[in-house]
Amino acid sequence: MKRAARIAGLMLALMTAWPAAADEGHDHGGGAAASSGNGPQRQPDGSVFLPKPAQRQLGVRTLVAVSAELPRSVELNGRVLMDPNAGGKVQAVVAGRIEPGPRGLPENGQAVRKGEVLAYVAPAAAPIERSNQAAQLAELRAGQALAAKRVARLKELADTVPRKEIEAAESEAASFAARAAAVSAGLSSRDALVAPVAGVIAAANVVAGQVVDARELVFEIVDPSRLRIEALAFDAALASDIGGATLALGDERVPLGFIGAARSLREQALPLSFRAEGAVLSKLAVGQPVRVYVQTKQKVKGIAVPVSSLMKNPANQTIVWVKTTRRHFDQPGALK
């Protein structure tokens, strides 16, 4: 049976002798100062001698780790995305001028309801187009007036005029009225920008009076408790070996649900999608970079250690410090 290894949780500071300035006439040259045998020292074999008082001063913590069959953990870089089923974008359908909604223009962080009118877009038309519409409206109203007078005359002669002529005249008058109403509404209508989902405003990109183009993004709405996490894996085989995943959020670890992997590479990496839910996600913002820890289905024999115990050596390799005696710490090789 292998003996348990004790793992140091924090980086050990390597104390070196600091040069001391002497008064004039008392400098004895560049001779090495004698070091105390009870102080922190780097040993020739790479280990570190660290007395108990120094350990307490540095806040060194140790734990007993046992070898076991464990899933392999992989750290991935990710970013926060909007949940397509709990968020949405509000875009202008036509080009025009922005006008405030019933509650004014919404601001970042403001809660909105599904179906709420956020703003209006007054369509922008060229002067010649508006002139043509106004002329068409005037023509239709004139035709409507003539048709109404004709209906009135025919009704006075109802005893001698066939009923079908009166009905045809009434139908013509109604047609003129409907066409005139449609043209008039087109001249004064506004396009309402409606919230597609309930949530909070993540981005408000307009002010009152601003002119926007068709398809321009005006508002972005998200549900802070439902987000998507996208991580990039440079090993495509990892997508079929994911057993679990967590999101590093400060000192907390938020469990993630694996949704799936893309089938095309992006910048030589495979995008992996994860689902995240919970009130703790309100600390995140769309587009924010995050760290994702993925646990594989296949297990390897090793020792589980806290993330805080992982250090980097001068070769940029991940290492931990192993406590061999009460005052000695060894630096093992690079970890996997």
Short mmCIF file of C-alpha atoms in Angstrom, two decimals:
data_model
loop_
_atom_site.label_atom_id
_atom_site.label_comp_id
_atom_site.label_asym_id
_atom_site.label_seq_id
_atom_site.Cartn_x
_atom_site.Cartn_y
_atom_site.Cartn_z
CA MET A 1 0.00 0.00 0.00
CA LYS A 2 1.34 3.34 -1.00
CA ARG A 3 1.75 5.86 1.75
CA ALA A 4 -0.43 8.96 1.66
CA ALA A 5 1.16 12.10 0.29
CA ARG A 6 0.66 15.37 2.09
CA ILE A 7 0.07 18.23 -0.32
CA ALA A 8 0.89 21.86 0.41
CA GLY A 9 -2.08 24.11 -0.42
CA LEU A 10 -0.34 27.46 -0.95
CA MET A 11 2.83 28.55 -2.73
CA LEU A 12 5.89 28.54 -0.55
CA ALA A 13 7.79 31.81 -0.60
CA LEU A 14 11.47 31.26 -1.06
CA MET A 15 13.26 33.59 1.29
CA THR A 16 16.64 34.88 0.19
CA ALA A 17 19.09 37.05 2.05
CA TRP A 18 18.58 40.77 1.34
CA PRO A 19 21.71 42.96 0.96
CA ALA A 20 22.28 45.32 3.89
CA ALA A 21 23.84 48.76 3.44
CA ALA A 22 26.78 49.46 5.78
CA ASP A 23 28.22 52.78 6.93
CA GLU A 24 31.20 54.24 5.17
CA GLY A 25 34.34 52.36 6.06
CA HIS A 26 32.51 49.27 7.25
CA ASP A 27 31.68 47.68 3.89
CA HIS A 28 33.56 44.39 3.66
CA GLY A 29 33.00 43.85 -0.05
CA GLY A 30 30.78 41.35 -1.85
CA GLY A 31 31.20 38.47 0.54
CA ALA A 32 28.07 36.31 1.05
CA ALA A 33 26.25 36.91 4.31
CA ALA A 34 25.90 33.95 6.59
CA SER A 35 22.34 32.61 6.53
CA SER A 36 20.54 31.38 9.57
CA GLY A 37 20.21 27.64 9.74
CA ASN A 38 16.65 27.96 11.02
CA GLY A 39 15.36 30.24 8.22
CA PRO A 40 13.57 29.24 5.00
CA GLN A 41 16.08 27.80 2.56
CA ARG A 42 16.12 26.30 -0.90
CA GLN A 43 17.97 22.98 -0.78
CA PRO A 44 20.41 21.85 -3.50
CA ASP A 45 17.98 19.11 -4.61
CA GLY A 46 15.21 21.66 -5.25
CA SER A 47 13.26 21.03 -2.06
CA VAL A 48 12.51 23.78 0.45
CA PHE A 49 13.23 23.91 4.17
CA LEU A 50 10.43 25.89 5.83
CA PRO A 51 10.25 26.06 9.66
CA LYS A 52 6.90 25.96 11.41
CA PRO A 53 6.89 29.68 12.33
CA ALA A 54 7.42 30.57 8.67
CA GLN A 55 4.63 28.19 7.64
CA ARG A 56 2.22 29.89 10.01
CA GLN A 57 3.31 33.33 8.84
CA LEU A 58 2.81 32.41 5.19
CA GLY A 59 -0.51 30.67 5.88
CA VAL A 60 0.59 27.31 4.50
CA ARG A 61 -2.13 24.67 4.71
CA THR A 62 -1.72 20.95 4.12
CA LEU A 63 -4.06 18.04 3.60
CA VAL A 64 -3.73 14.29 3.30
CA ALA A 65 -4.43 13.07 -0.23
CA VAL A 66 -5.13 9.46 -1.19
CA SER A 67 -4.61 7.84 -4.56
CA ALA A 68 -7.85 6.77 -6.25
CA GLU A 69 -9.56 6.27 -9.61
CA LEU A 70 -10.65 9.78 -10.59
CA PRO A 71 -12.00 11.50 -13.70
CA ARG A 72 -9.51 13.67 -15.54
CA SER A 73 -10.20 17.40 -15.23
CA VAL A 74 -9.61 19.79 -18.11
CA GLU A 75 -9.69 23.58 -17.78
CA LEU A 76 -11.25 25.38 -20.76
CA ASN A 77 -11.64 29.02 -21.63
CA GLY A 78 -15.25 30.03 -22.15
CA ARG A 79 -17.60 32.97 -22.39
CA VAL A 80 -21.15 33.75 -21.36
CA LEU A 81 -23.85 33.73 -24.03
CA MET A 82 -27.55 34.52 -24.09
CA ASP A 83 -29.97 31.62 -23.72
CA PRO A 84 -31.87 31.66 -27.05
CA ASN A 85 -35.03 30.46 -25.27
CA ALA A 86 -34.87 33.02 -22.45
CA GLY A 87 -33.43 36.07 -24.20
CA GLY A 88 -33.98 38.01 -27.37
CA LYS A 89 -33.05 40.96 -29.53
CA VAL A 90 -35.27 43.85 -30.56
CA GLN A 91 -34.50 45.17 -34.05
CA ALA A 92 -36.03 47.88 -36.19
CA VAL A 93 -38.02 46.47 -39.10
CA VAL A 94 -38.02 49.77 -41.01
CA ALA A 95 -35.67 52.72 -41.08
CA GLY A 96 -36.88 55.70 -39.10
CA ARG A 97 -36.66 57.87 -36.02
CA ILE A 98 -36.82 56.45 -32.47
CA GLU A 99 -39.67 57.67 -30.24
CA PRO A 100 -40.12 56.71 -26.56
CA GLY A 101 -42.66 54.06 -25.56
CA PRO A 102 -45.42 54.40 -22.94
CA ARG A 103 -42.87 54.16 -20.09
CA GLY A 104 -40.12 56.03 -21.91
CA LEU A 105 -37.04 54.42 -23.38
CA PRO A 106 -35.85 51.48 -21.23
CA GLU A 107 -32.38 51.63 -19.71
CA ASN A 108 -29.76 48.98 -18.99
CA GLY A 109 -30.81 46.67 -16.15
CA GLN A 110 -34.49 47.62 -16.33
CA ALA A 111 -36.97 44.74 -16.07
CA VAL A 112 -39.45 44.37 -18.93
CA ARG A 113 -42.44 42.13 -19.58
CA LYS A 114 -43.11 40.01 -22.62
CA GLY A 115 -45.19 41.96 -25.14
CA GLU A 116 -44.39 45.35 -23.58
CA VAL A 117 -43.93 48.22 -26.04
CA LEU A 118 -40.40 49.52 -25.51
CA ALA A 119 -40.24 52.21 -28.20
CA TYR A 120 -41.64 53.30 -31.55
CA VAL A 121 -39.98 53.81 -34.91
CA ALA A 122 -41.50 56.60 -37.02
CA PRO A 123 -40.78 55.51 -40.61
CA ALA A 124 -38.54 57.83 -42.56
CA ALA A 125 -39.69 58.48 -46.14
CA ALA A 126 -38.17 60.67 -48.82
CA PRO A 127 -39.98 64.00 -49.46
CA ILE A 128 -41.07 62.90 -52.92
CA GLU A 129 -42.57 59.69 -51.49
CA ARG A 130 -44.53 61.59 -48.87
CA SER A 131 -45.73 64.04 -51.54
CA ASN A 132 -46.95 61.18 -53.71
CA GLN A 133 -48.76 59.59 -50.78
CA ALA A 134 -50.38 62.90 -49.86
CA ALA A 135 -51.51 63.41 -53.45
CA GLN A 136 -52.91 59.88 -53.58
CA LEU A 137 -54.77 60.48 -50.32
CA ALA A 138 -56.29 63.70 -51.65
CA GLU A 139 -57.41 61.91 -54.82
CA LEU A 140 -59.01 59.10 -52.85
CA ARG A 141 -60.87 61.48 -50.56
CA ALA A 142 -62.19 63.38 -53.57
CA GLY A 143 -63.40 60.13 -55.12
CA GLN A 144 -64.98 59.17 -51.81
CA ALA A 145 -66.89 62.46 -51.68
CA LEU A 146 -68.20 62.04 -55.24
CA ALA A 147 -69.21 58.44 -54.55
CA ALA A 148 -71.08 59.51 -51.42
CA LYS A 149 -73.00 62.19 -53.37
CA ARG A 150 -73.90 59.66 -56.08
CA VAL A 151 -75.21 57.25 -53.45
CA ALA A 152 -77.34 60.04 -51.98
CA ARG A 153 -78.85 60.90 -55.40
CA LEU A 154 -79.60 57.28 -56.21
CA LYS A 155 -81.33 56.80 -52.88
CA GLU A 156 -83.59 59.76 -53.67
CA LEU A 157 -84.58 57.96 -56.89
CA ALA A 158 -84.94 54.59 -55.23
CA ASP A 159 -88.40 54.11 -56.75
CA THR A 160 -87.09 54.38 -60.32
CA VAL A 161 -83.47 53.17 -59.96
CA PRO A 162 -82.67 49.45 -59.69
CA ARG A 163 -81.48 48.31 -56.31
CA LYS A 164 -78.26 46.88 -57.75
CA GLU A 165 -77.11 50.33 -58.93
CA ILE A 166 -77.55 51.72 -55.43
CA GLU A 167 -75.58 48.82 -53.95
CA ALA A 168 -72.79 49.27 -56.53
CA ALA A 169 -72.54 52.96 -55.68
CA GLU A 170 -72.41 52.20 -51.96
CA SER A 171 -69.69 49.61 -52.55
CA GLU A 172 -67.65 52.13 -54.56
CA ALA A 173 -67.97 54.72 -51.80
CA ALA A 174 -66.87 52.18 -49.17
CA SER A 175 -63.88 51.21 -51.32
CA PHE A 176 -62.75 54.84 -51.59
CA ALA A 177 -63.12 55.25 -47.83
CA ALA A 178 -61.07 52.12 -47.03
CA ARG A 179 -58.29 53.06 -49.45
CA ALA A 180 -58.12 56.58 -48.08
CA ALA A 181 -57.91 55.25 -44.52
CA ALA A 182 -55.08 52.89 -45.46
CA VAL A 183 -53.02 55.64 -47.12
CA SER A 184 -53.67 58.00 -44.21
CA ALA A 185 -52.54 55.36 -41.70
CA GLY A 186 -49.38 54.80 -43.72
CA LEU A 187 -48.52 58.48 -43.49
CA SER A 188 -48.93 58.64 -39.70
CA SER A 189 -48.23 55.05 -38.53
CA ARG A 190 -45.37 54.04 -36.21
CA ASP A 191 -43.68 50.66 -35.89
CA ALA A 192 -43.92 49.41 -32.29
CA LEU A 193 -40.83 47.70 -30.86
CA VAL A 194 -42.15 44.95 -28.55
CA ALA A 195 -40.22 42.87 -26.01
CA PRO A 196 -40.15 39.25 -27.30
CA VAL A 197 -39.43 37.79 -23.83
CA ALA A 198 -39.53 38.80 -20.19
CA GLY A 199 -36.21 39.72 -18.60
CA VAL A 200 -33.90 42.68 -18.13
CA ILE A 201 -32.39 45.05 -20.65
CA ALA A 202 -28.82 43.90 -21.31
CA ALA A 203 -28.04 46.57 -23.91
CA ALA A 204 -29.87 49.75 -24.91
CA ASN A 205 -28.31 51.27 -28.00
CA VAL A 206 -30.58 54.24 -28.82
CA VAL A 207 -31.80 57.58 -27.50
CA ALA A 208 -34.92 59.57 -28.34
CA GLY A 209 -34.79 61.06 -31.82
CA GLN A 210 -32.03 58.77 -33.06
CA VAL A 211 -32.38 57.60 -36.67
CA VAL A 212 -31.91 53.86 -37.13
CA ASP A 213 -31.71 51.64 -40.18
CA ALA A 214 -33.80 48.58 -40.87
CA ARG A 215 -32.56 45.45 -39.01
CA GLU A 216 -30.46 47.59 -36.65
CA LEU A 217 -30.20 46.22 -33.08
CA VAL A 218 -32.07 48.51 -30.68
CA PHE A 219 -32.42 46.51 -27.44
CA GLU A 220 -31.08 43.22 -26.08
CA ILE A 221 -33.00 41.33 -23.38
CA VAL A 222 -31.68 38.49 -21.21
CA ASP A 223 -32.87 36.39 -18.29
CA PRO A 224 -30.02 36.64 -15.72
CA SER A 225 -30.95 33.28 -14.18
CA ARG A 226 -30.74 31.35 -17.48
CA LEU A 227 -27.56 31.62 -19.54
CA ARG A 228 -25.45 29.60 -21.93
CA ILE A 229 -21.73 28.95 -21.49
CA GLU A 230 -19.60 28.30 -24.55
CA ALA A 231 -16.15 26.76 -24.06
CA LEU A 232 -13.49 26.04 -26.69
CA ALA A 233 -11.83 22.62 -26.73
CA PHE A 234 -8.72 22.14 -28.85
CA ASP A 235 -9.09 18.36 -28.49
CA ALA A 236 -12.12 17.36 -30.55
CA ALA A 237 -12.23 13.95 -28.83
CA LEU A 238 -13.13 15.66 -25.55
CA ALA A 239 -16.68 16.30 -26.81
CA SER A 240 -17.54 12.58 -26.61
CA ASP A 241 -15.92 12.08 -23.19
CA ILE A 242 -17.60 14.75 -21.04
CA GLY A 243 -19.01 13.36 -17.80
CA GLY A 244 -19.62 16.66 -16.01
CA ALA A 245 -18.62 20.30 -15.91
CA THR A 246 -18.52 23.21 -13.48
CA LEU A 247 -18.16 26.95 -13.85
CA ALA A 248 -15.65 28.83 -11.70
CA LEU A 249 -17.43 31.86 -10.24
CA GLY A 250 -15.20 33.34 -7.57
CA ASP A 251 -14.96 30.79 -4.77
CA GLU A 252 -18.12 29.03 -5.98
CA ARG A 253 -18.49 26.21 -8.47
CA VAL A 254 -21.68 26.29 -10.52
CA PRO A 255 -22.70 22.94 -12.07
CA LEU A 256 -23.21 23.01 -15.82
CA GLY A 257 -25.32 20.79 -18.05
CA PHE A 258 -23.64 19.71 -21.28
CA ILE A 259 -25.82 20.48 -24.31
CA GLY A 260 -23.62 19.45 -27.20
CA ALA A 261 -20.67 20.28 -29.41
CA ALA A 262 -20.51 22.08 -32.73
CA ARG A 263 -19.61 20.18 -35.88
CA SER A 264 -17.30 22.84 -37.28
CA LEU A 265 -14.11 24.29 -35.85
CA ARG A 266 -13.74 27.90 -34.84
CA GLU A 267 -10.17 29.21 -34.67
CA GLN A 268 -8.92 25.60 -34.65
CA ALA A 269 -11.08 24.79 -31.60
CA LEU A 270 -14.39 22.98 -31.14
CA PRO A 271 -17.14 25.04 -29.40
CA LEU A 272 -18.88 23.21 -26.53
CA SER A 273 -22.24 24.45 -25.24
CA PHE A 274 -23.31 24.19 -21.59
CA ARG A 275 -26.52 25.14 -19.78
CA ALA A 276 -26.37 27.17 -16.57
CA GLU A 277 -29.25 28.14 -14.28
CA GLY A 278 -29.58 29.74 -10.87
CA ALA A 279 -29.67 33.08 -9.10
CA VAL A 280 -25.88 33.06 -8.74
CA LEU A 281 -25.63 33.67 -12.50
CA SER A 282 -26.78 37.26 -11.96
CA LYS A 283 -23.11 38.05 -11.29
CA LEU A 284 -22.29 37.28 -14.93
CA ALA A 285 -22.69 39.44 -18.02
CA VAL A 286 -23.17 38.34 -21.62
CA GLY A 287 -19.79 38.15 -23.32
CA GLN A 288 -17.84 37.82 -20.05
CA PRO A 289 -14.87 35.38 -20.20
CA VAL A 290 -15.08 32.50 -17.71
CA ARG A 291 -13.24 29.31 -16.77
CA VAL A 292 -14.93 25.95 -17.29
CA TYR A 293 -13.70 22.74 -15.65
CA VAL A 294 -14.70 19.58 -17.51
CA GLN A 295 -14.55 16.11 -15.95
CA THR A 296 -14.13 13.21 -18.35
CA LYS A 297 -16.06 9.94 -18.28
CA GLN A 298 -12.86 7.90 -18.38
CA LYS A 299 -11.02 7.69 -15.09
CA VAL A 300 -7.33 7.65 -14.32
CA LYS A 301 -5.45 6.70 -11.18
CA GLY A 302 -4.24 9.78 -9.37
CA ILE A 303 -4.52 12.08 -6.38
CA ALA A 304 -7.21 14.76 -6.15
CA VAL A 305 -5.92 18.13 -4.90
CA PRO A 306 -7.60 21.54 -4.55
CA VAL A 307 -7.19 23.96 -7.43
CA SER A 308 -5.61 26.46 -5.03
CA SER A 309 -2.66 24.08 -4.51
CA LEU A 310 -1.67 24.12 -8.19
CA MET A 311 1.35 26.29 -8.96
CA LYS A 312 3.51 27.13 -11.96
CA ASN A 313 7.24 26.43 -12.04
CA PRO A 314 9.77 28.47 -14.08
CA ALA A 315 9.05 26.21 -17.07
CA ASN A 316 5.33 27.16 -16.84
CA GLN A 317 4.41 23.61 -15.82
CA THR A 318 1.70 22.92 -13.25
CA ILE A 319 3.11 21.51 -10.00
CA VAL A 320 2.22 20.96 -6.34
CA TRP A 321 4.44 20.94 -3.26
CA VAL A 322 4.64 17.67 -1.30
CA LYS A 323 5.32 17.87 2.43
CA THR A 324 7.79 15.09 3.21
CA THR A 325 8.65 16.06 6.80
CA ARG A 326 7.48 18.67 9.26
CA ARG A 327 9.81 21.27 7.75
CA HIS A 328 10.63 20.01 4.25
CA PHE A 329 8.66 20.35 1.01
CA ASP A 330 9.55 18.61 -2.25
CA GLN A 331 8.60 19.85 -5.68
CA PRO A 332 7.41 16.91 -7.82
CA GLY A 333 7.35 16.82 -11.58
CA ALA A 334 4.74 18.38 -13.82
CA LEU A 335 1.16 17.28 -13.27
CA LYS A 336 -1.38 16.10 -15.82
#
